[in-house]
Coordinates of C-alpha atoms in Angstrom, one line a residue:
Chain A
X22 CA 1.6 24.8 -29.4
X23 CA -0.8 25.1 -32.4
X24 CA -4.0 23.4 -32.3
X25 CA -3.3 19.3 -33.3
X26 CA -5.8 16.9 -34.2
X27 CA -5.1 13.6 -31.8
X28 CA -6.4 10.6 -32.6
X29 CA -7.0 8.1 -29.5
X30 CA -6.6 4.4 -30.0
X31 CA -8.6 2.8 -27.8
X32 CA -10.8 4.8 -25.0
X33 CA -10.3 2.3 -22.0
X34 CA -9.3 3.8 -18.4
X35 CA -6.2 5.1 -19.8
X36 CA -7.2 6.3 -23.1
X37 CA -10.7 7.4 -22.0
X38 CA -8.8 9.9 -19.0
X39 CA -5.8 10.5 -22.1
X40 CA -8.9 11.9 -24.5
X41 CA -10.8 13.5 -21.0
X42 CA -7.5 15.7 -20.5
X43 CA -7.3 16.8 -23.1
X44 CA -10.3 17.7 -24.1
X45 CA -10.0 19.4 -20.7
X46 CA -7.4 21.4 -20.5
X47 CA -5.6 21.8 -23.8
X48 CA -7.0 23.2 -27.1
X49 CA -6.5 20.3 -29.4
X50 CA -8.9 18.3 -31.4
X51 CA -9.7 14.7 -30.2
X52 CA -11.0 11.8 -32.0
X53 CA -11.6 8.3 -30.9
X54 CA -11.4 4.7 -32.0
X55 CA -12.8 1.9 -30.1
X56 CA -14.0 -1.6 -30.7
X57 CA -17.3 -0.9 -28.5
X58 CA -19.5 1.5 -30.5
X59 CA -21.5 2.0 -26.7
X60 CA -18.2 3.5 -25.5
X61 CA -17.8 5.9 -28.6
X62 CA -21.1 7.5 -27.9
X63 CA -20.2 7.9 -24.2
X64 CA -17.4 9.3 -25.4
X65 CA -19.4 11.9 -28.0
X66 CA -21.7 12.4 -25.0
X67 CA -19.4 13.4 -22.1
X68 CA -17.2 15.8 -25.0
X69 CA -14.2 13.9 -24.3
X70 CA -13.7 13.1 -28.3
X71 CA -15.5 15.8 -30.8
X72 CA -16.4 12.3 -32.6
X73 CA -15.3 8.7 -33.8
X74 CA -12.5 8.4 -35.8
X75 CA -12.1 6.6 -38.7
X76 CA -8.9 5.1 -40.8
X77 CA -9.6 7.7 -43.1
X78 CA -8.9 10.4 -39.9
X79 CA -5.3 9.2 -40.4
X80 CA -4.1 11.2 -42.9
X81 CA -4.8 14.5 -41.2
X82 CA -3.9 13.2 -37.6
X83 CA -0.9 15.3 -35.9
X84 CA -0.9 12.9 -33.0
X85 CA -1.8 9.2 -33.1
X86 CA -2.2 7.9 -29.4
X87 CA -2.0 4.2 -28.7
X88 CA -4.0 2.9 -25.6
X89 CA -3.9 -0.9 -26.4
X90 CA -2.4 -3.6 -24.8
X91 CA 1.3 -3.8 -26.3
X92 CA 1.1 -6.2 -29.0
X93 CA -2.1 -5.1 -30.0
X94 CA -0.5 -1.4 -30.7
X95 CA 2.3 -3.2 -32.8
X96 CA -0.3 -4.8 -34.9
X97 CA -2.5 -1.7 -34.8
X98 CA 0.5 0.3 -36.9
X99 CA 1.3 -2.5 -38.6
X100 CA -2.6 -2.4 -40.1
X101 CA -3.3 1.1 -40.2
X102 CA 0.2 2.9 -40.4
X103 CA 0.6 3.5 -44.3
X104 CA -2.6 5.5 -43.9
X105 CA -0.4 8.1 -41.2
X106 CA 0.3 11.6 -43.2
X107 CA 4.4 11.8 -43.3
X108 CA 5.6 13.5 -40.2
X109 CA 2.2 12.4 -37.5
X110 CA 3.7 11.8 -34.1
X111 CA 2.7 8.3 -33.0
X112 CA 3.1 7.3 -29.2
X113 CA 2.0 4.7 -27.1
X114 CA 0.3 4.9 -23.5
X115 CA 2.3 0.9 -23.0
X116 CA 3.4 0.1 -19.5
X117 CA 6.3 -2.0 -21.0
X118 CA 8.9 -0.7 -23.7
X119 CA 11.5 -2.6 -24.9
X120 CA 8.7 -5.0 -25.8
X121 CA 7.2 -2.5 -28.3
X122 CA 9.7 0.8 -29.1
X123 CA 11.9 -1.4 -30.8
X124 CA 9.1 -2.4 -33.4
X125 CA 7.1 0.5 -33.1
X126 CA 10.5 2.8 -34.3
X127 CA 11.3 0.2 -37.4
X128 CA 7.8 0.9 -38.5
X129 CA 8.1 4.1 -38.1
X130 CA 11.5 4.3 -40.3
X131 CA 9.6 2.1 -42.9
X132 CA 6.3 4.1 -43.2
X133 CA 7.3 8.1 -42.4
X134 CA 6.0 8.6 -39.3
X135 CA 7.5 9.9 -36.4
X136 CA 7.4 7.1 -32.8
X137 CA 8.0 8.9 -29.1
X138 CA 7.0 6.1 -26.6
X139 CA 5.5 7.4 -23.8
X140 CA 3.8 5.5 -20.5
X141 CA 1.8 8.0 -18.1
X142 CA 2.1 6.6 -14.7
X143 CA -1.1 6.7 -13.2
X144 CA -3.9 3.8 -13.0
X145 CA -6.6 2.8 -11.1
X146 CA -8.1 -0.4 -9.3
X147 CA -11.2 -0.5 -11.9
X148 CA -11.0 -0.5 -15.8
X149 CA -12.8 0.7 -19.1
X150 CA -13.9 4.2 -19.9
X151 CA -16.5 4.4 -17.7
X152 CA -13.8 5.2 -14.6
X153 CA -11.4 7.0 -16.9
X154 CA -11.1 10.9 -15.3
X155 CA -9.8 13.8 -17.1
X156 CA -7.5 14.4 -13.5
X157 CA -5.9 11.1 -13.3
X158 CA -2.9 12.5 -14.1
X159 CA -2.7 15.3 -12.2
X160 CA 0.5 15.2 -10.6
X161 CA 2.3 12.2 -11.9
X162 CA 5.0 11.5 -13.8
X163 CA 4.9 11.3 -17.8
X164 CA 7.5 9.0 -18.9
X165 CA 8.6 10.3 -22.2
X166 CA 11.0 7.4 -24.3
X167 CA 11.9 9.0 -27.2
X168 CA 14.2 6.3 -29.1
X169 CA 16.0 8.4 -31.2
X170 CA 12.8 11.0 -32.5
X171 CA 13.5 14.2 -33.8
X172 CA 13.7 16.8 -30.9
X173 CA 10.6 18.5 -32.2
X174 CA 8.5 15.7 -31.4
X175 CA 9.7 14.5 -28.0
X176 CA 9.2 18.1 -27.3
X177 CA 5.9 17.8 -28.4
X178 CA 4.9 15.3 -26.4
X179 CA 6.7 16.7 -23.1
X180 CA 4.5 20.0 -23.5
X181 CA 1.3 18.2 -24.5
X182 CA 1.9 15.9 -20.8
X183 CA 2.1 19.0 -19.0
X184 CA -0.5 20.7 -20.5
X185 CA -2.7 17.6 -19.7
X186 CA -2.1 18.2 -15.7
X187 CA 1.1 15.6 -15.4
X188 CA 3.4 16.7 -12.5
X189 CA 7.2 16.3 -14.6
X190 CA 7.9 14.7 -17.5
X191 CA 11.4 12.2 -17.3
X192 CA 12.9 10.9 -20.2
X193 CA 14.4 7.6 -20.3
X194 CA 15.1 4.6 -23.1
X195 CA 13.3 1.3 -23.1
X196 CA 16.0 -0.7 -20.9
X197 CA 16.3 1.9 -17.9
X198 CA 12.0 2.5 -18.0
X199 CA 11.4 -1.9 -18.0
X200 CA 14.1 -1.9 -15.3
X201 CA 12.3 0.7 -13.1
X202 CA 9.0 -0.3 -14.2
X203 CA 10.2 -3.8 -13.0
X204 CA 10.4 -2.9 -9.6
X205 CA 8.1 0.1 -8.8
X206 CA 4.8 -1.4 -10.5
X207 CA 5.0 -5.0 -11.6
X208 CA 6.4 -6.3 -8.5
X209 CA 4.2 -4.6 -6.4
X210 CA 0.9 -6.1 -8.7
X211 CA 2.7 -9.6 -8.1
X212 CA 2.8 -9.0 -4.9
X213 CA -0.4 -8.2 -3.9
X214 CA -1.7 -10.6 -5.9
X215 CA 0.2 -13.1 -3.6
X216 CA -0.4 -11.8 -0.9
X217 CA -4.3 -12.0 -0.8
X218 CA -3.8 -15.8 -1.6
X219 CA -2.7 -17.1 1.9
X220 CA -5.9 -18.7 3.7
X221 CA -6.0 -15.6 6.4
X222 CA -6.7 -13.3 3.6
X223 CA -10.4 -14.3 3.6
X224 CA -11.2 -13.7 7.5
X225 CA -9.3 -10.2 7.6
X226 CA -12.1 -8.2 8.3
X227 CA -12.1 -6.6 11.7
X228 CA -8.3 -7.4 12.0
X229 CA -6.8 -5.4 9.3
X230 CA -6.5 -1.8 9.1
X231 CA -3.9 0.5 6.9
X232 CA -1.0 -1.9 5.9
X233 CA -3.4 -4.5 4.7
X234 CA -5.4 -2.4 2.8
X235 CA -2.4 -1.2 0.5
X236 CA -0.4 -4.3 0.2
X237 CA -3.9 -5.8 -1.3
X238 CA -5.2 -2.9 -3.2
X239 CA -3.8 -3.5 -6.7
X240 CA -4.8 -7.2 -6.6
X241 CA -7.8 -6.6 -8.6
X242 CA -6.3 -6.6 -11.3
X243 CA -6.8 -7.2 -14.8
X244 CA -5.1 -10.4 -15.2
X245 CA -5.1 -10.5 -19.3
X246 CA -3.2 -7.1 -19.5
X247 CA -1.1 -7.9 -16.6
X248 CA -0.1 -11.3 -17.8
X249 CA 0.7 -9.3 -21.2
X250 CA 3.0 -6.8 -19.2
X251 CA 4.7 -9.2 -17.1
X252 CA 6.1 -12.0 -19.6
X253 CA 7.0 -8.7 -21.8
X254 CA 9.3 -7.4 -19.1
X255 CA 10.0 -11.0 -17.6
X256 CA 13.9 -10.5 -17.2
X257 CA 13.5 -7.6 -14.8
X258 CA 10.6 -9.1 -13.3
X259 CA 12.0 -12.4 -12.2
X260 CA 15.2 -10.4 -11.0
X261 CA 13.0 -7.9 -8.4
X262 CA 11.3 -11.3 -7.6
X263 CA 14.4 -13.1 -6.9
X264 CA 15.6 -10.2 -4.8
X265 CA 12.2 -9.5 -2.8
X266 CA 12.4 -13.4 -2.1
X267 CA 15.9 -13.4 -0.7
X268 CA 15.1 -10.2 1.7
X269 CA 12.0 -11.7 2.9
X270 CA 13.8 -14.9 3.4
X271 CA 16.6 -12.8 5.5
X272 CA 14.0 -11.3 7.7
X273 CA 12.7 -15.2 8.1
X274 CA 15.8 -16.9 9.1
X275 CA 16.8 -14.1 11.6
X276 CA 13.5 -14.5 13.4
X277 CA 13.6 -18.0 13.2
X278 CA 16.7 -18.1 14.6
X279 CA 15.4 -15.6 17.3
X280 CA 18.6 -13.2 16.5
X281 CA 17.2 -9.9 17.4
X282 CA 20.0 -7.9 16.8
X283 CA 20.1 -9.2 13.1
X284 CA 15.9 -8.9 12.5
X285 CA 16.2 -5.2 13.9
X286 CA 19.6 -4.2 11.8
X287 CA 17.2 -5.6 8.6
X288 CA 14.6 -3.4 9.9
X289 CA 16.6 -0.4 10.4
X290 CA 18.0 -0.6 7.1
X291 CA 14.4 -0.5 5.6
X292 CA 13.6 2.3 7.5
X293 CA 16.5 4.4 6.7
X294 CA 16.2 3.6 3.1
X295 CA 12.8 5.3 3.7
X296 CA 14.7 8.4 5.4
X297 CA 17.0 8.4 2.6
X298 CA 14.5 9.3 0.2
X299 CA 12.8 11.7 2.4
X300 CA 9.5 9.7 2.1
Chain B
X28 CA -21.4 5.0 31.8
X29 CA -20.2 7.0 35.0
X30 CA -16.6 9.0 35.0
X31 CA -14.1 7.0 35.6
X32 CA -10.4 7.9 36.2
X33 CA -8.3 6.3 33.5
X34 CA -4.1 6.2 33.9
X35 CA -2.6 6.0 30.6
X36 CA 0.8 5.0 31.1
X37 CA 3.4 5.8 28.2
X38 CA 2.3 8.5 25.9
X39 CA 3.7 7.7 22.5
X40 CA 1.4 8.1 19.4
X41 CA -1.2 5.1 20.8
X42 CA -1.0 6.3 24.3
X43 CA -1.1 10.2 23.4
X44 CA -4.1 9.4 21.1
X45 CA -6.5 7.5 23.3
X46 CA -5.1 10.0 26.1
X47 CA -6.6 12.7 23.6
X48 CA -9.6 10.8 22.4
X49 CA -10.6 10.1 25.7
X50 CA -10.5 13.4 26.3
X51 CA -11.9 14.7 23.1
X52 CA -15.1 12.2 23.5
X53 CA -15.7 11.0 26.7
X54 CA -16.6 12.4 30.1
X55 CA -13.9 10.6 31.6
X56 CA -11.1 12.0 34.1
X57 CA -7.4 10.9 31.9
X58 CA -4.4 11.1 33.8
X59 CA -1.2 10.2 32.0
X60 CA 2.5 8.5 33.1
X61 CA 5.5 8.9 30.6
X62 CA 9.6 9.1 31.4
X63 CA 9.4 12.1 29.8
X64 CA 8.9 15.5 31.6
X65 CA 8.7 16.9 28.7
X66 CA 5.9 15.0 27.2
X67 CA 3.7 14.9 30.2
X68 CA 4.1 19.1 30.0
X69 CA 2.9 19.0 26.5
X70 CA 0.1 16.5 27.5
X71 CA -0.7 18.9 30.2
X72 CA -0.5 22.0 28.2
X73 CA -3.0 20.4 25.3
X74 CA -5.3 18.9 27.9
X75 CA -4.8 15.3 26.8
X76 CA -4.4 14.8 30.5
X77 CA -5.3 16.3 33.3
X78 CA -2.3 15.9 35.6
X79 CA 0.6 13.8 35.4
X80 CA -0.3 10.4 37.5
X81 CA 1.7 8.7 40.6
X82 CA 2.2 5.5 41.7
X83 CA -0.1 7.1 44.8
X84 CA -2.7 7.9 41.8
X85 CA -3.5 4.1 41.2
X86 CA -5.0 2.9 44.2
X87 CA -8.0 5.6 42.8
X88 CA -7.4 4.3 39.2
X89 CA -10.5 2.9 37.7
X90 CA -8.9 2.1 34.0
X91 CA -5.0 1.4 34.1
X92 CA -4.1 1.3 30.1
X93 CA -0.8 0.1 29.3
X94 CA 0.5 1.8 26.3
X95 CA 4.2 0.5 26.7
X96 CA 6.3 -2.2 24.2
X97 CA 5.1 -5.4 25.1
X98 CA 7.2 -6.8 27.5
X99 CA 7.6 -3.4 29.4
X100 CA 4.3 -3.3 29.9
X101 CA 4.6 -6.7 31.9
X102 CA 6.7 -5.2 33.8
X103 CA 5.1 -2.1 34.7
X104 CA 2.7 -4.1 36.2
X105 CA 4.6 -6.7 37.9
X106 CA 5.9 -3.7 40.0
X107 CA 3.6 -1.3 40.6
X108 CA 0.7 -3.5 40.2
X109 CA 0.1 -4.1 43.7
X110 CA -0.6 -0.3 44.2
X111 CA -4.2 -0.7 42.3
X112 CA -7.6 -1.2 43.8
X113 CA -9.4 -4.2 43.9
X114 CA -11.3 -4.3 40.8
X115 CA -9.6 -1.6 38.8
X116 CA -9.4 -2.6 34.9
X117 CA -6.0 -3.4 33.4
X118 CA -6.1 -3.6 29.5
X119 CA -3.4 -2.8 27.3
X120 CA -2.3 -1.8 23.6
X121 CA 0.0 -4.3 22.5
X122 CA 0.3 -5.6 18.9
X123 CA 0.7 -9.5 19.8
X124 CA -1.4 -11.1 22.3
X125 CA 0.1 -14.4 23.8
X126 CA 3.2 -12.5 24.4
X127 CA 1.3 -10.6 27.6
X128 CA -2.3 -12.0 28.4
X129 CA -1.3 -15.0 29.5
X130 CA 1.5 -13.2 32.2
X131 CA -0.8 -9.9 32.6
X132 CA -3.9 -12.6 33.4
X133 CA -1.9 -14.4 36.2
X134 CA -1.0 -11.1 38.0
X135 CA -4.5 -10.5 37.9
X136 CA -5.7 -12.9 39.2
X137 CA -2.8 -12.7 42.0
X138 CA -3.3 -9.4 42.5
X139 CA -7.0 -9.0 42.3
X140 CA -7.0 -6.6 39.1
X141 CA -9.3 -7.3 36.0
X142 CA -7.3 -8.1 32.9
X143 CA -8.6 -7.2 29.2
X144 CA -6.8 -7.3 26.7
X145 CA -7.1 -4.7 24.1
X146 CA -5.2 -3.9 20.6
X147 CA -6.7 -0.4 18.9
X148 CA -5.5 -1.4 14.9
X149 CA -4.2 1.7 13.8
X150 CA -1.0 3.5 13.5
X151 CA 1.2 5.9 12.0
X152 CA 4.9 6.1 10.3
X153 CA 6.0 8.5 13.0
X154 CA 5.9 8.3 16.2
X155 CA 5.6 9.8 19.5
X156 CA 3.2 12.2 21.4
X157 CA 3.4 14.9 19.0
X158 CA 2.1 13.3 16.2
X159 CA -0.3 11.3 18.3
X160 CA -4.0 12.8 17.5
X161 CA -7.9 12.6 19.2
X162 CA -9.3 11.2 15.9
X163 CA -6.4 8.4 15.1
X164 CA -8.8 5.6 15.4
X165 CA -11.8 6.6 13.5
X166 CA -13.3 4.4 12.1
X167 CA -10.9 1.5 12.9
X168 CA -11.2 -1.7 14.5
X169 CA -10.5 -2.1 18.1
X170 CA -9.8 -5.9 19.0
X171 CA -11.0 -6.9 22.5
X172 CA -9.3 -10.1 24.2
X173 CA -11.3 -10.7 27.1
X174 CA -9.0 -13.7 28.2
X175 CA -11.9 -14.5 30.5
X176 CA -12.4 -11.7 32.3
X177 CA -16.0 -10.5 33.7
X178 CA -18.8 -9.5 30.9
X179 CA -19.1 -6.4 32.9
X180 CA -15.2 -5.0 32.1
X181 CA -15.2 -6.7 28.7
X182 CA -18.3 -4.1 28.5
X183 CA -17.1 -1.2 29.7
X184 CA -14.1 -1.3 27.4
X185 CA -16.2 -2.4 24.3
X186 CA -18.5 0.8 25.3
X187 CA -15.1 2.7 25.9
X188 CA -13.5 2.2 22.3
X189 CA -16.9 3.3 21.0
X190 CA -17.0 6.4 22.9
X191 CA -13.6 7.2 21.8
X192 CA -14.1 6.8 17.8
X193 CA -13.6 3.1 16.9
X194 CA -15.8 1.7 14.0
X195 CA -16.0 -1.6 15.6
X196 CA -15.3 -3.6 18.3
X197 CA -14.0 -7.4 17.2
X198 CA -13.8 -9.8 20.6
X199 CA -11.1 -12.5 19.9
X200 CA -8.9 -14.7 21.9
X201 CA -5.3 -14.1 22.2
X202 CA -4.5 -17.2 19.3
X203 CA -6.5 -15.6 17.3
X204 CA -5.3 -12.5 16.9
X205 CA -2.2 -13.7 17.1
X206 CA -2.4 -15.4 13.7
X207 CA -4.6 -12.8 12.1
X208 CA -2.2 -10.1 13.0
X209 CA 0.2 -11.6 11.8
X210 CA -1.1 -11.8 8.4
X211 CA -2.6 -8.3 8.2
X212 CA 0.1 -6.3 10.0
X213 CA 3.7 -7.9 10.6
X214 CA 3.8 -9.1 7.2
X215 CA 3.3 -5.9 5.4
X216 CA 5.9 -4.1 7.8
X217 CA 8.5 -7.1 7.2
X218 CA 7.9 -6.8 3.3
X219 CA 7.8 -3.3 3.2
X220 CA 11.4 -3.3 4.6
X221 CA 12.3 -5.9 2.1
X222 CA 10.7 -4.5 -0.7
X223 CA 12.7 -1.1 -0.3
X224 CA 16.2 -2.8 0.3
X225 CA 16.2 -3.9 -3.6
X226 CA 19.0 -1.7 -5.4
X227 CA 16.5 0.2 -7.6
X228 CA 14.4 1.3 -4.6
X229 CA 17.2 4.3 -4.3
X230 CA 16.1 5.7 -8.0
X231 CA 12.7 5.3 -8.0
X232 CA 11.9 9.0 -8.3
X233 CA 10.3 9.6 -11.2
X234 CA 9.3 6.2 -12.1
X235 CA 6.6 5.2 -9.4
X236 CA 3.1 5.8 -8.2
X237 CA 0.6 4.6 -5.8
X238 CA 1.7 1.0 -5.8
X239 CA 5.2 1.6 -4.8
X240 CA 3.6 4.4 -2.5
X241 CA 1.4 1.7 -0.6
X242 CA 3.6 -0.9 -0.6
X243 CA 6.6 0.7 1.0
X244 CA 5.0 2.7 3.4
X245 CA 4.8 1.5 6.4
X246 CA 8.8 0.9 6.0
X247 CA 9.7 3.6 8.0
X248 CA 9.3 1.3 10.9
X249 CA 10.2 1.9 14.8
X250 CA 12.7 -0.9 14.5
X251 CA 13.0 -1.3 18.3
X252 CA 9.0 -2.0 19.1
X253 CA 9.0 -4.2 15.4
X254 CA 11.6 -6.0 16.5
X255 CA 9.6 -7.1 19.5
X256 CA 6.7 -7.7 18.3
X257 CA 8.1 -10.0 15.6
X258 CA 10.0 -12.2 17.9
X259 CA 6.9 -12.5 20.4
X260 CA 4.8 -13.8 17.0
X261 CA 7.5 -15.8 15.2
X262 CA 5.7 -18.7 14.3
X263 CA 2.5 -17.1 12.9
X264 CA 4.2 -14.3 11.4
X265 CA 7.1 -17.3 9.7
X266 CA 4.2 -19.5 8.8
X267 CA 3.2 -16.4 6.9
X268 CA 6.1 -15.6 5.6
X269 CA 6.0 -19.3 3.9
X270 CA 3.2 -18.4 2.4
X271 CA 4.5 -15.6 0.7
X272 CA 7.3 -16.7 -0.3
X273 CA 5.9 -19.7 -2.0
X274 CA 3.2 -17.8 -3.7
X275 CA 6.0 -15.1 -4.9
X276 CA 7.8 -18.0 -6.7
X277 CA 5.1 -19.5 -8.1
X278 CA 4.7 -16.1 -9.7
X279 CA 8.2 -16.3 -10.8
X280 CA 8.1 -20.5 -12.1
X281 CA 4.8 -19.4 -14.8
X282 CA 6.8 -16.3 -15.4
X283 CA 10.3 -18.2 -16.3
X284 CA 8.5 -20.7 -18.0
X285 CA 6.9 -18.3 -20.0
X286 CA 3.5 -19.8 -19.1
X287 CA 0.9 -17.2 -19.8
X288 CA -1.8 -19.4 -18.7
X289 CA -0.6 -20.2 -15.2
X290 CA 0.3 -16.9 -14.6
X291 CA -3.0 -15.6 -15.6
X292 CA -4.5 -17.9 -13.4
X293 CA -2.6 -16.7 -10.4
X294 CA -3.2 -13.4 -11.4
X295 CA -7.3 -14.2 -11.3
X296 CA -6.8 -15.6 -8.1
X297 CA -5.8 -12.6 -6.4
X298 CA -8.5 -10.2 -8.3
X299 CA -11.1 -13.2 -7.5
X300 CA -10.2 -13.1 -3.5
X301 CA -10.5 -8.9 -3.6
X302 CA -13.8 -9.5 -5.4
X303 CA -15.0 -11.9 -3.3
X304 CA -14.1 -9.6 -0.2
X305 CA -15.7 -6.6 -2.1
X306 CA -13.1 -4.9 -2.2

């Protein structure tokens, strides 16, 4: 791949390790827009952008990377997206889709650019640039969503994730990705979130060892991005909600009901689900 | 403290470990029972144990520790109980508490043993001997439940555990740790079953990280000993379950309401209760 200039939109954990990586490990050149000027000079400082970026940038940016909060990257394109060069590549780092391919790919039809959604799959319990890490996505999985792009530029993006130190790229489309998505990250965030709030939570020190420590790690969470994600994908939310409450409410009636057999067959199952996957 | 002779009977992962840790650490003399030959030769061979132990072995037992399912370990004692010396320390590894102090203090006390009850909190998602190790509780808390027994063996097995690796030693009564457990172990294992039984857990390849990682984990569960263990705890671990439940569909309610705000503050909640714990 020839040398691309990349703009990043937005240099918080994910968009601060998105410009680290590259900087890192591929040979492109990286700029950087940010709302907090502190964070642009960090930025400068550590090399992980060669400078700011400015609207101006747009015209000769290859690749325009959006690390906002989903309706915020809508509204950045919407702003800034006549100023694109026919042709940039403009993806999105959004842990939902269908809430912002769908807009993302009209603008894109309307103003000449070219949209490839994308969502790395990788995070951390702390936010902002400051913890972003040119490794955090070593080994994970790039979620490539190219609705409908040109096979040049999905292509693009699928060398670009591997170059960054991803572990496999899978392409999907907005529906199946939300689905996953749905199950795999939200519901564990609800989870843990309601999990810490029963009364024992507070007096767990000294009691708790392994399984307490990562049912309960992702609730710090950012509540305003999370709230975002969750009402954006609230169909396939409120369906892995409905069926985590039903199984839990299995496992409840069979020990309330003190049938063994039934509380270890619910068990088993788990288990060899487990085995299934060779995990 | 002066070598003691300490009979581990049943040399699964917890048993094999402290067999090994005790061995590993301390300068005490381990010998080890298990219904299988084959284990105790491994044990032998690896110098977890000394020698395979006898009924005729217990009368010069100092430290009897029952690593056996919980009600098995009742009756270990029951019947071969009356072999020990007067004096000779009973404690045990059980993950519930009421389900067995209560019974192992009453043969105590008509048998003339000392009963102290004992939970080491950690674990693995295999099990048996071979994956048991020397260093599987550093670091982690080991729960003593005294259940009234003298200072002088609540003591020794305080300075025990500390020999052998634990981080801390937490003294609780059998309630106690009934409830807490409940909370900070059964209820991850049951939801970790549930959690994987939803339809998409199958093709999650691909589409997950850490938090589905963490959160299904422990569901490769030894059904058997779970199964136990839940029934012997069904009212903490159902009262918990409650909770869960009704803080799952609050979650759900803000979410098909579309309320951002209530969800938000849910959301808070959680991150304010990791905060608060420093986590």
């Amino acid at each position: 791949m020839q040398s691309k200039t990349i703009m990043i939109v937005g240099l918080g954990l994910i968009g601060g390790s998105i410009a680290k990586a590259l900087a890192a490990f591929t040979p492109h050149r990286v700029l950087g827009m940010d709302l907090d000027p502190e964070v642009l000079d960090q930025a400068v400082a550590c090399g992980a952008i060669e400078r700011p970026g400015y609207v101006e940038d747009l015209a000769q940016t290859d690749i325009l990377w959006l690390c906002l909060y989903p309706q915020a990257a809508v509204e950045f394109v919407r702003a800034n997206g006549s100023a694109l060069k026919d042709g940039c590549i403009v993806t999105d780092a959004c842990g939902i889709k269908n809430a912002v391919c769908p807009q993302l790919k009209a603008l894109s039809e309307e103003l000449g650019f070219v949209f490839v959604g994308g969502h790395p799959m990788a995070g951390k319990e702390r936010n902002g640039f400051e913890v972003s890490e040119a490794t955090l996505f070593r080994g994970a999985s790039y979620l490539l969503v190219p609705c409908g792009a040109p096979r040049w530029a999905a292509e693009c993006m699928r060398e670009l994730a591997l170059q960054m130190g991803f572990g496999q790229v899978v392409e999907t489309t907005p529906e199946h990705h939300d689905e996953m998505i749905a199950y795999t990250s939200q519901l564990p965030h609800a989870l843990a979130c309601a999990y810490v709030l029963s009364p024992r939570c507070l007096g767990h020190k000294g009691y708790s060892a392994g399984s307490y420590r990562d049912v309960s790690r992702v609730a710090r969470i950012n509540e305003t991005l999370w709230t975002e994600l969750f009402l954006e994908n609230r169909e396939a939310l409120t369906r892995e909600l409905s069926t985590l409450v039903e199984n839990l409410q299995e496992i409840q009636t069979a020990l309330q009901e003190q049938d063994g057999e039934k509380l270890k067959e619910l068990l088993r199952r788990g288990r060899e689900v487990k085995e299934s996957l060779g995990e």
